[in-house]
PDB file of C-alpha atoms in Angstrom:
ATOM      1  CA  GLU A  26      -1.652 -23.707 -78.426  1.00 95.00           C
ATOM      2  CA  VAL A  27      -3.961 -21.779 -75.797  1.00 96.00           C
ATOM      3  CA  GLN A  28      -6.032 -19.193 -77.359  1.00 97.00           C
ATOM      4  CA  LEU A  29      -8.761 -16.799 -77.099  1.00 98.00           C
ATOM      5  CA  VAL A  30     -10.092 -15.234 -80.270  1.00 97.00           C
ATOM      6  CA  GLU A  31     -12.736 -12.368 -79.919  1.00 96.00           C
ATOM      7  CA  SER A  32     -15.315 -11.452 -82.828  1.00 96.00           C
ATOM      8  CA  GLY A  33     -17.949  -9.148 -83.146  1.00 96.00           C
ATOM      9  CA  GLY A  34     -17.215  -5.669 -82.043  1.00 94.00           C
ATOM     10  CA  GLY A  35     -17.923  -2.963 -84.465  1.00 96.00           C
ATOM     11  CA  SER A  36     -19.483   0.596 -84.338  1.00 96.00           C
ATOM     12  CA  VAL A  37     -23.030   1.165 -83.162  1.00 97.00           C
ATOM     13  CA  GLN A  38     -25.069   4.140 -82.506  1.00 97.00           C
ATOM     14  CA  PRO A  39     -25.925   5.236 -78.494  1.00 97.00           C
ATOM     15  CA  GLY A  40     -28.566   3.363 -77.137  1.00 97.00           C
ATOM     16  CA  GLY A  41     -27.791  -0.001 -79.490  1.00 97.00           C
ATOM     17  CA  SER A  42     -26.963  -3.291 -78.782  1.00 97.00           C
ATOM     18  CA  LEU A  43     -24.109  -5.672 -79.746  1.00 97.00           C
ATOM     19  CA  ARG A  44     -23.047  -9.404 -78.873  1.00 98.00           C
ATOM     20  CA  LEU A  45     -19.188 -10.367 -78.257  1.00 98.00           C
ATOM     21  CA  SER A  46     -18.260 -13.859 -78.515  1.00 98.00           C
ATOM     22  CA  CYS A  47     -15.015 -15.432 -77.279  1.00 98.00           C
ATOM     23  CA  ALA A  48     -13.786 -18.855 -79.054  1.00 98.00           C
ATOM     24  CA  ALA A  49     -11.478 -20.714 -76.690  1.00 98.00           C
ATOM     25  CA  SER A  50      -8.912 -23.162 -77.512  1.00 97.00           C
ATOM     26  CA  GLY A  51      -6.009 -24.918 -76.147  1.00 97.00           C
ATOM     27  CA  PHE A  52      -7.366 -25.762 -72.541  1.00 97.00           C
ATOM     28  CA  THR A  53     -10.307 -27.477 -71.206  1.00 97.00           C
ATOM     29  CA  PHE A  54     -12.828 -24.330 -71.173  1.00 98.00           C
ATOM     30  CA  ASN A  55     -15.087 -25.683 -68.558  1.00 96.00           C
ATOM     31  CA  SER A  56     -12.538 -25.809 -65.977  1.00 97.00           C
ATOM     32  CA  TYR A  57     -11.926 -21.896 -65.712  1.00 96.00           C
ATOM     33  CA  TRP A  58     -13.958 -19.343 -64.808  1.00 95.00           C
ATOM     34  CA  MET A  59     -14.089 -16.953 -67.420  1.00 96.00           C
ATOM     35  CA  ALA A  60     -14.281 -12.791 -67.623  1.00 96.00           C
ATOM     36  CA  TRP A  61     -14.273  -9.777 -69.771  1.00 97.00           C
ATOM     37  CA  VAL A  62     -12.260  -7.258 -69.163  1.00 97.00           C
ATOM     38  CA  ARG A  63     -12.441  -3.437 -71.182  1.00 97.00           C
ATOM     39  CA  GLN A  64      -9.955  -0.523 -71.867  1.00 97.00           C
ATOM     40  CA  ALA A  65     -10.699   2.943 -73.046  1.00 94.00           C
ATOM     41  CA  PRO A  66      -8.889   4.828 -75.574  1.00 90.00           C
ATOM     42  CA  GLY A  67      -5.721   5.645 -73.851  1.00 85.00           C
ATOM     43  CA  ARG A  68      -7.121   4.510 -70.548  1.00 88.00           C
ATOM     44  CA  GLY A  69      -6.451   1.786 -68.188  1.00 91.00           C
ATOM     45  CA  LEU A  70      -8.262  -1.734 -67.616  1.00 95.00           C
ATOM     46  CA  GLU A  71     -11.540  -2.125 -66.152  1.00 95.00           C
ATOM     47  CA  TRP A  72     -13.086  -5.365 -65.088  1.00 94.00           C
ATOM     48  CA  LEU A  73     -16.579  -5.890 -66.458  1.00 96.00           C
ATOM     49  CA  ALA A  74     -17.928  -9.397 -65.310  1.00 95.00           C
ATOM     50  CA  SER A  75     -16.979 -13.056 -64.591  1.00 95.00           C
ATOM     51  CA  ILE A  76     -18.646 -16.092 -65.086  1.00 96.00           C
ATOM     52  CA  ASN A  77     -18.457 -19.379 -63.178  1.00 95.00           C
ATOM     53  CA  LEU A  78     -17.402 -22.947 -64.681  1.00 97.00           C
ATOM     54  CA  ASP A  79     -21.128 -23.639 -65.618  1.00 96.00           C
ATOM     55  CA  GLY A  80     -22.599 -20.277 -66.012  1.00 97.00           C
ATOM     56  CA  SER A  81     -25.031 -20.691 -62.943  1.00 97.00           C
ATOM     57  CA  GLU A  82     -23.027 -17.594 -61.436  1.00 96.00           C
ATOM     58  CA  THR A  83     -22.125 -14.101 -62.985  1.00 97.00           C
ATOM     59  CA  PHE A  84     -20.864 -10.963 -61.462  1.00 95.00           C
ATOM     60  CA  TYR A  85     -20.945  -7.455 -62.678  1.00 95.00           C
ATOM     61  CA  VAL A  86     -19.279  -3.895 -62.097  1.00 93.00           C
ATOM     62  CA  ASP A  87     -21.817  -1.762 -61.091  1.00 92.00           C
ATOM     63  CA  SER A  88     -21.543   0.476 -64.458  1.00 93.00           C
ATOM     64  CA  VAL A  89     -22.828  -2.318 -66.648  1.00 96.00           C
ATOM     65  CA  LYS A  90     -25.021  -4.301 -64.196  1.00 96.00           C
ATOM     66  CA  GLY A  91     -28.427  -4.368 -66.305  1.00 96.00           C
ATOM     67  CA  ARG A  92     -26.980  -3.556 -69.319  1.00 98.00           C
ATOM     68  CA  PHE A  93     -24.799  -6.291 -70.060  1.00 98.00           C
ATOM     69  CA  THR A  94     -25.207  -9.997 -69.692  1.00 98.00           C
ATOM     70  CA  ILE A  95     -22.155 -12.470 -69.536  1.00 98.00           C
ATOM     71  CA  SER A  96     -22.894 -16.147 -70.645  1.00 98.00           C
ATOM     72  CA  ARG A  97     -20.924 -19.043 -71.846  1.00 98.00           C
ATOM     73  CA  ASP A  98     -21.622 -22.324 -73.976  1.00 98.00           C
ATOM     74  CA  ASN A  99     -19.306 -25.261 -72.705  1.00 98.00           C
ATOM     75  CA  ALA A 100     -20.047 -27.166 -75.504  1.00 98.00           C
ATOM     76  CA  LYS A 101     -19.183 -24.768 -78.148  1.00 98.00           C
ATOM     77  CA  ARG A 102     -16.374 -23.387 -75.819  1.00 98.00           C
ATOM     78  CA  SER A 103     -17.246 -20.174 -76.009  1.00 98.00           C
ATOM     79  CA  LEU A 104     -17.700 -16.784 -73.926  1.00 98.00           C
ATOM     80  CA  TYR A 105     -20.259 -14.185 -74.811  1.00 98.00           C
ATOM     81  CA  LEU A 106     -20.764 -10.384 -74.185  1.00 98.00           C
ATOM     82  CA  GLU A 107     -24.163  -9.526 -74.334  1.00 98.00           C
ATOM     83  CA  MET A 108     -24.321  -5.650 -74.673  1.00 98.00           C
ATOM     84  CA  ASN A 109     -27.755  -2.920 -74.557  1.00 97.00           C
ATOM     85  CA  THR A 110     -28.121   0.459 -74.284  1.00 97.00           C
ATOM     86  CA  LEU A 111     -25.048   1.033 -75.175  1.00 97.00           C
ATOM     87  CA  GLN A 112     -23.472   4.553 -74.515  1.00 96.00           C
ATOM     88  CA  ALA A 113     -20.265   6.367 -75.706  1.00 95.00           C
ATOM     89  CA  ALA A 114     -18.467   5.800 -72.414  1.00 95.00           C
ATOM     90  CA  ASP A 115     -18.648   1.981 -73.455  1.00 97.00           C
ATOM     91  CA  THR A 116     -16.401   2.588 -76.354  1.00 97.00           C
ATOM     92  CA  ALA A 117     -13.220   0.506 -75.449  1.00 97.00           C
ATOM     93  CA  VAL A 118     -11.448  -2.544 -76.467  1.00 97.00           C
ATOM     94  CA  TYR A 119     -13.072  -5.381 -74.917  1.00 98.00           C
ATOM     95  CA  TYR A 120     -10.742  -8.149 -73.754  1.00 98.00           C
ATOM     96  CA  CYS A 121     -12.057 -11.853 -73.050  1.00 98.00           C
ATOM     97  CA  VAL A 122      -9.979 -13.325 -70.696  1.00 97.00           C
ATOM     98  CA  ARG A 123      -9.189 -16.658 -68.434  1.00 97.00           C
ATOM     99  CA  GLU A 124      -9.619 -16.488 -64.955  1.00 94.00           C
ATOM    100  CA  ASP A 125      -6.346 -18.500 -62.946  1.00 91.00           C
ATOM    101  CA  HIS A 126      -6.768 -18.493 -59.253  1.00 86.00           C
ATOM    102  CA  SER A 127      -8.178 -14.785 -59.676  1.00 87.00           C
ATOM    103  CA  THR A 128      -5.590 -13.556 -62.162  1.00 91.00           C
ATOM    104  CA  TYR A 129      -5.516 -13.056 -66.085  1.00 94.00           C
ATOM    105  CA  VAL A 130      -3.020 -15.557 -67.635  1.00 93.00           C
ATOM    106  CA  VAL A 131      -4.854 -15.877 -70.513  1.00 96.00           C
ATOM    107  CA  TRP A 132      -5.653 -12.896 -72.878  1.00 97.00           C
ATOM    108  CA  GLY A 133      -7.649 -12.459 -76.326  1.00 97.00           C
ATOM    109  CA  GLN A 134      -6.383 -10.211 -78.744  1.00 96.00           C
ATOM    110  CA  GLY A 135      -9.171  -7.622 -78.164  1.00 96.00           C
ATOM    111  CA  SER A 136     -12.556  -6.156 -79.806  1.00 97.00           C
ATOM    112  CA  LEU A 137     -12.974  -2.498 -80.661  1.00 97.00           C
ATOM    113  CA  VAL A 138     -16.093  -1.479 -79.728  1.00 98.00           C
ATOM    114  CA  THR A 139     -17.368   2.220 -80.903  1.00 97.00           C
ATOM    115  CA  VAL A 140     -20.462   3.655 -79.717  1.00 97.00           C
ATOM    116  CA  SER A 141     -21.009   6.884 -81.840  1.00 94.00           C
ATOM    117  CA  SER A 142     -23.789   8.814 -83.697  1.00 91.00           C
TER     118      SER A 142
ATOM    119  CA  GLU B  24     -14.787  -1.091 -54.009  1.00 87.00           C
ATOM    120  CA  ILE B  25     -10.983  -1.296 -53.469  1.00 92.00           C
ATOM    121  CA  VAL B  26      -9.006   1.420 -55.135  1.00 95.00           C
ATOM    122  CA  MET B  27      -5.748   0.980 -56.356  1.00 97.00           C
ATOM    123  CA  THR B  28      -3.392   3.916 -57.155  1.00 98.00           C
ATOM    124  CA  GLN B  29      -0.231   3.897 -58.903  1.00 98.00           C
ATOM    125  CA  SER B  30       2.782   5.942 -58.798  1.00 94.00           C
ATOM    126  CA  PRO B  31       4.231   7.824 -60.728  1.00 96.00           C
ATOM    127  CA  ALA B  32       2.002   8.402 -63.746  1.00 96.00           C
ATOM    128  CA  THR B  33       5.356   7.992 -65.882  1.00 97.00           C
ATOM    129  CA  LEU B  34       8.900   6.641 -65.164  1.00 97.00           C
ATOM    130  CA  SER B  35      11.830   7.810 -67.362  1.00 96.00           C
ATOM    131  CA  VAL B  36      14.418   5.292 -66.760  1.00 95.00           C
ATOM    132  CA  SER B  37      18.093   4.558 -68.712  1.00 95.00           C
ATOM    133  CA  PRO B  38      18.548   1.285 -70.142  1.00 94.00           C
ATOM    134  CA  GLY B  39      20.110  -0.765 -67.924  1.00 95.00           C
ATOM    135  CA  GLU B  40      19.008   0.745 -64.706  1.00 96.00           C
ATOM    136  CA  ARG B  41      16.707  -0.247 -61.706  1.00 97.00           C
ATOM    137  CA  ALA B  42      12.932   0.760 -62.226  1.00 97.00           C
ATOM    138  CA  THR B  43      10.394   0.789 -59.140  1.00 98.00           C
ATOM    139  CA  LEU B  44       6.942   1.238 -59.226  1.00 98.00           C
ATOM    140  CA  SER B  45       4.277   1.502 -56.801  1.00 98.00           C
ATOM    141  CA  CYS B  46       0.903   0.287 -56.143  1.00 98.00           C
ATOM    142  CA  ARG B  47      -1.183   1.425 -53.154  1.00 98.00           C
ATOM    143  CA  ALA B  48      -4.903  -0.138 -52.211  1.00 97.00           C
ATOM    144  CA  SER B  49      -7.554   1.947 -50.342  1.00 97.00           C
ATOM    145  CA  GLN B  50      -7.874  -1.412 -48.376  1.00 95.00           C
ATOM    146  CA  SER B  51      -5.702  -4.119 -47.284  1.00 96.00           C
ATOM    147  CA  VAL B  52      -5.630  -7.138 -50.313  1.00 96.00           C
ATOM    148  CA  GLY B  53      -3.069  -9.281 -48.376  1.00 96.00           C
ATOM    149  CA  THR B  54      -1.051 -10.706 -51.082  1.00 97.00           C
ATOM    150  CA  ASN B  55      -3.614 -10.720 -53.489  1.00 96.00           C
ATOM    151  CA  LEU B  56      -1.716  -8.496 -55.890  1.00 97.00           C
ATOM    152  CA  ALA B  57      -1.120  -9.120 -59.618  1.00 98.00           C
ATOM    153  CA  TRP B  58       1.035  -6.822 -62.081  1.00 98.00           C
ATOM    154  CA  TYR B  59       0.395  -6.549 -65.972  1.00 98.00           C
ATOM    155  CA  GLN B  60       2.694  -5.523 -68.450  1.00 98.00           C
ATOM    156  CA  GLN B  61       1.180  -4.119 -71.684  1.00 97.00           C
ATOM    157  CA  LYS B  62       2.791  -2.718 -74.858  1.00 96.00           C
ATOM    158  CA  PRO B  63       1.073  -0.350 -77.799  1.00 92.00           C
ATOM    159  CA  GLY B  64      -1.369  -2.654 -79.342  1.00 92.00           C
ATOM    160  CA  GLN B  65      -1.003  -5.852 -77.525  1.00 95.00           C
ATOM    161  CA  ALA B  66      -2.952  -7.218 -74.620  1.00 96.00           C
ATOM    162  CA  PRO B  67      -1.981  -7.211 -71.013  1.00 97.00           C
ATOM    163  CA  ARG B  68       0.833  -9.970 -69.774  1.00 97.00           C
ATOM    164  CA  LEU B  69       0.783 -11.502 -66.433  1.00 97.00           C
ATOM    165  CA  LEU B  70       4.136 -10.932 -64.769  1.00 98.00           C
ATOM    166  CA  ILE B  71       3.778 -11.272 -61.093  1.00 97.00           C
ATOM    167  CA  SER B  72       0.803 -12.885 -59.030  1.00 96.00           C
ATOM    168  CA  GLY B  73       0.469 -13.030 -55.289  1.00 96.00           C
ATOM    169  CA  ALA B  74       2.620  -9.609 -55.025  1.00 97.00           C
ATOM    170  CA  SER B  75       5.937 -11.607 -55.631  1.00 97.00           C
ATOM    171  CA  THR B  76       5.162 -14.876 -57.742  1.00 97.00           C
ATOM    172  CA  ARG B  77       6.655 -14.884 -61.260  1.00 97.00           C
ATOM    173  CA  ALA B  78       4.425 -16.244 -63.575  1.00 95.00           C
ATOM    174  CA  THR B  79       6.040 -18.805 -66.545  1.00 93.00           C
ATOM    175  CA  GLY B  80       8.066 -17.274 -68.383  1.00 95.00           C
ATOM    176  CA  ILE B  81       8.754 -14.287 -66.667  1.00 97.00           C
ATOM    177  CA  PRO B  82      12.374 -13.048 -66.450  1.00 97.00           C
ATOM    178  CA  VAL B  83      14.127 -12.952 -63.013  1.00 97.00           C
ATOM    179  CA  ARG B  84      14.707  -9.229 -63.261  1.00 97.00           C
ATOM    180  CA  PHE B  85      11.032  -8.620 -62.561  1.00 98.00           C
ATOM    181  CA  SER B  86      10.306  -8.912 -58.822  1.00 98.00           C
ATOM    182  CA  GLY B  87       7.324  -7.669 -56.743  1.00 98.00           C
ATOM    183  CA  SER B  88       7.610  -7.164 -53.123  1.00 98.00           C
ATOM    184  CA  GLY B  89       4.776  -5.994 -50.449  1.00 98.00           C
ATOM    185  CA  SER B  90       1.422  -7.168 -48.631  1.00 97.00           C
ATOM    186  CA  GLY B  91      -1.519  -5.219 -47.485  1.00 97.00           C
ATOM    187  CA  THR B  92      -2.187  -1.951 -48.785  1.00 98.00           C
ATOM    188  CA  GLU B  93       1.897  -1.136 -50.168  1.00 98.00           C
ATOM    189  CA  PHE B  94       3.421  -2.789 -53.220  1.00 98.00           C
ATOM    190  CA  THR B  95       6.276  -2.465 -55.439  1.00 98.00           C
ATOM    191  CA  LEU B  96       7.239  -3.818 -58.888  1.00 98.00           C
ATOM    192  CA  THR B  97      11.081  -3.555 -59.350  1.00 98.00           C
ATOM    193  CA  ILE B  98      12.667  -4.413 -62.825  1.00 97.00           C
ATOM    194  CA  SER B  99      16.222  -4.726 -61.786  1.00 93.00           C
ATOM    195  CA  SER B 100      18.065  -4.308 -65.485  1.00 92.00           C
ATOM    196  CA  LEU B 101      15.927  -2.357 -67.830  1.00 94.00           C
ATOM    197  CA  GLN B 102      16.198  -3.996 -71.464  1.00 95.00           C
ATOM    198  CA  SER B 103      14.469  -2.195 -74.313  1.00 93.00           C
ATOM    199  CA  GLU B 104      11.599  -4.408 -74.297  1.00 95.00           C
ATOM    200  CA  ASP B 105      10.740  -3.417 -71.096  1.00 96.00           C
ATOM    201  CA  PHE B 106       9.504   0.218 -71.893  1.00 93.00           C
ATOM    202  CA  ALA B 107       5.712  -0.324 -71.646  1.00 96.00           C
ATOM    203  CA  VAL B 108       2.708   0.377 -69.656  1.00 97.00           C
ATOM    204  CA  TYR B 109       2.466  -1.574 -66.193  1.00 98.00           C
ATOM    205  CA  PHE B 110      -0.719  -2.104 -64.100  1.00 98.00           C
ATOM    206  CA  CYS B 111      -1.076  -3.671 -60.864  1.00 98.00           C
ATOM    207  CA  GLN B 112      -4.683  -5.300 -59.844  1.00 97.00           C
ATOM    208  CA  GLN B 113      -6.130  -6.467 -56.896  1.00 96.00           C
ATOM    209  CA  TYR B 114      -8.110  -9.640 -56.467  1.00 94.00           C
ATOM    210  CA  LYS B 115      -9.091  -9.627 -53.001  1.00 91.00           C
ATOM    211  CA  ASP B 116     -12.643  -8.550 -53.335  1.00 80.00           C
ATOM    212  CA  TRP B 117     -15.800 -11.195 -53.321  1.00 78.00           C
ATOM    213  CA  PRO B 118     -17.588 -11.070 -54.966  1.00 78.00           C
ATOM    214  CA  PRO B 119     -15.143 -10.693 -57.752  1.00 80.00           C
ATOM    215  CA  MET B 120     -14.596  -6.928 -58.327  1.00 82.00           C
ATOM    216  CA  TYR B 121     -11.141  -7.190 -59.365  1.00 90.00           C
ATOM    217  CA  THR B 122      -9.782  -3.352 -59.636  1.00 93.00           C
ATOM    218  CA  PHE B 123      -6.492  -2.408 -61.643  1.00 95.00           C
ATOM    219  CA  GLY B 124      -4.575   0.640 -60.727  1.00 96.00           C
ATOM    220  CA  GLN B 125      -4.605   3.485 -63.508  1.00 96.00           C
ATOM    221  CA  GLY B 126      -0.847   2.378 -64.862  1.00 97.00           C
ATOM    222  CA  THR B 127       2.386   3.572 -64.703  1.00 97.00           C
ATOM    223  CA  LYS B 128       4.406   4.188 -67.903  1.00 97.00           C
ATOM    224  CA  LEU B 129       8.057   3.166 -67.981  1.00 97.00           C
ATOM    225  CA  GLU B 130       9.450   5.436 -70.558  1.00 95.00           C
ATOM    226  CA  ILE B 131      13.305   5.714 -72.226  1.00 90.00           C
ATOM    227  CA  LYS B 132      15.076   8.320 -70.437  1.00 88.00           C
TER     228      LYS B 132
END
């Protein structure tokens, strides 16, 4: 079964850091671009970052550029999102997604990140 | 950045009726347009890519049309499981800033 499972979410104070992980199974991980998408409570979807097959190219939305880092470990079939200098506006459910011709066919279950003092 | 605008924000339709959802792009995206369905507490699910191609396992009552800046998702005969929030997404931009619309909530009338 094709599956993405996120972990690492939780509560953090403003200015803090968190690292999300995403474990992939059921498909050839190193054959797909991967991405992170988030959804603030009651809001729409926001693409955050994408990474190419070997991790040599990364792309970010302006609102997280310089604060968030996407990375992957193909040997461990895992995707990561390092988040620093977190703000209240970063409170959201974070989804790990597999890119298929630039669309998101496979989604994780989501990991809730809450930034609050 | 390409801005995606969906209308209406909420659409009330009776089961068995047809629903038509709209999505407009701030500049042409060709047919690089996808539609997703999201139910409460669940991750989104891809319905349509390439503006009109149904994803694997998606019922034929879902159809997409349009190109350039104007797109439509039509659900021909609403079933109870179709009441959800629908998002459009463009994927024309490079570097990949694949923006989403704000969503249309399809509710039971």
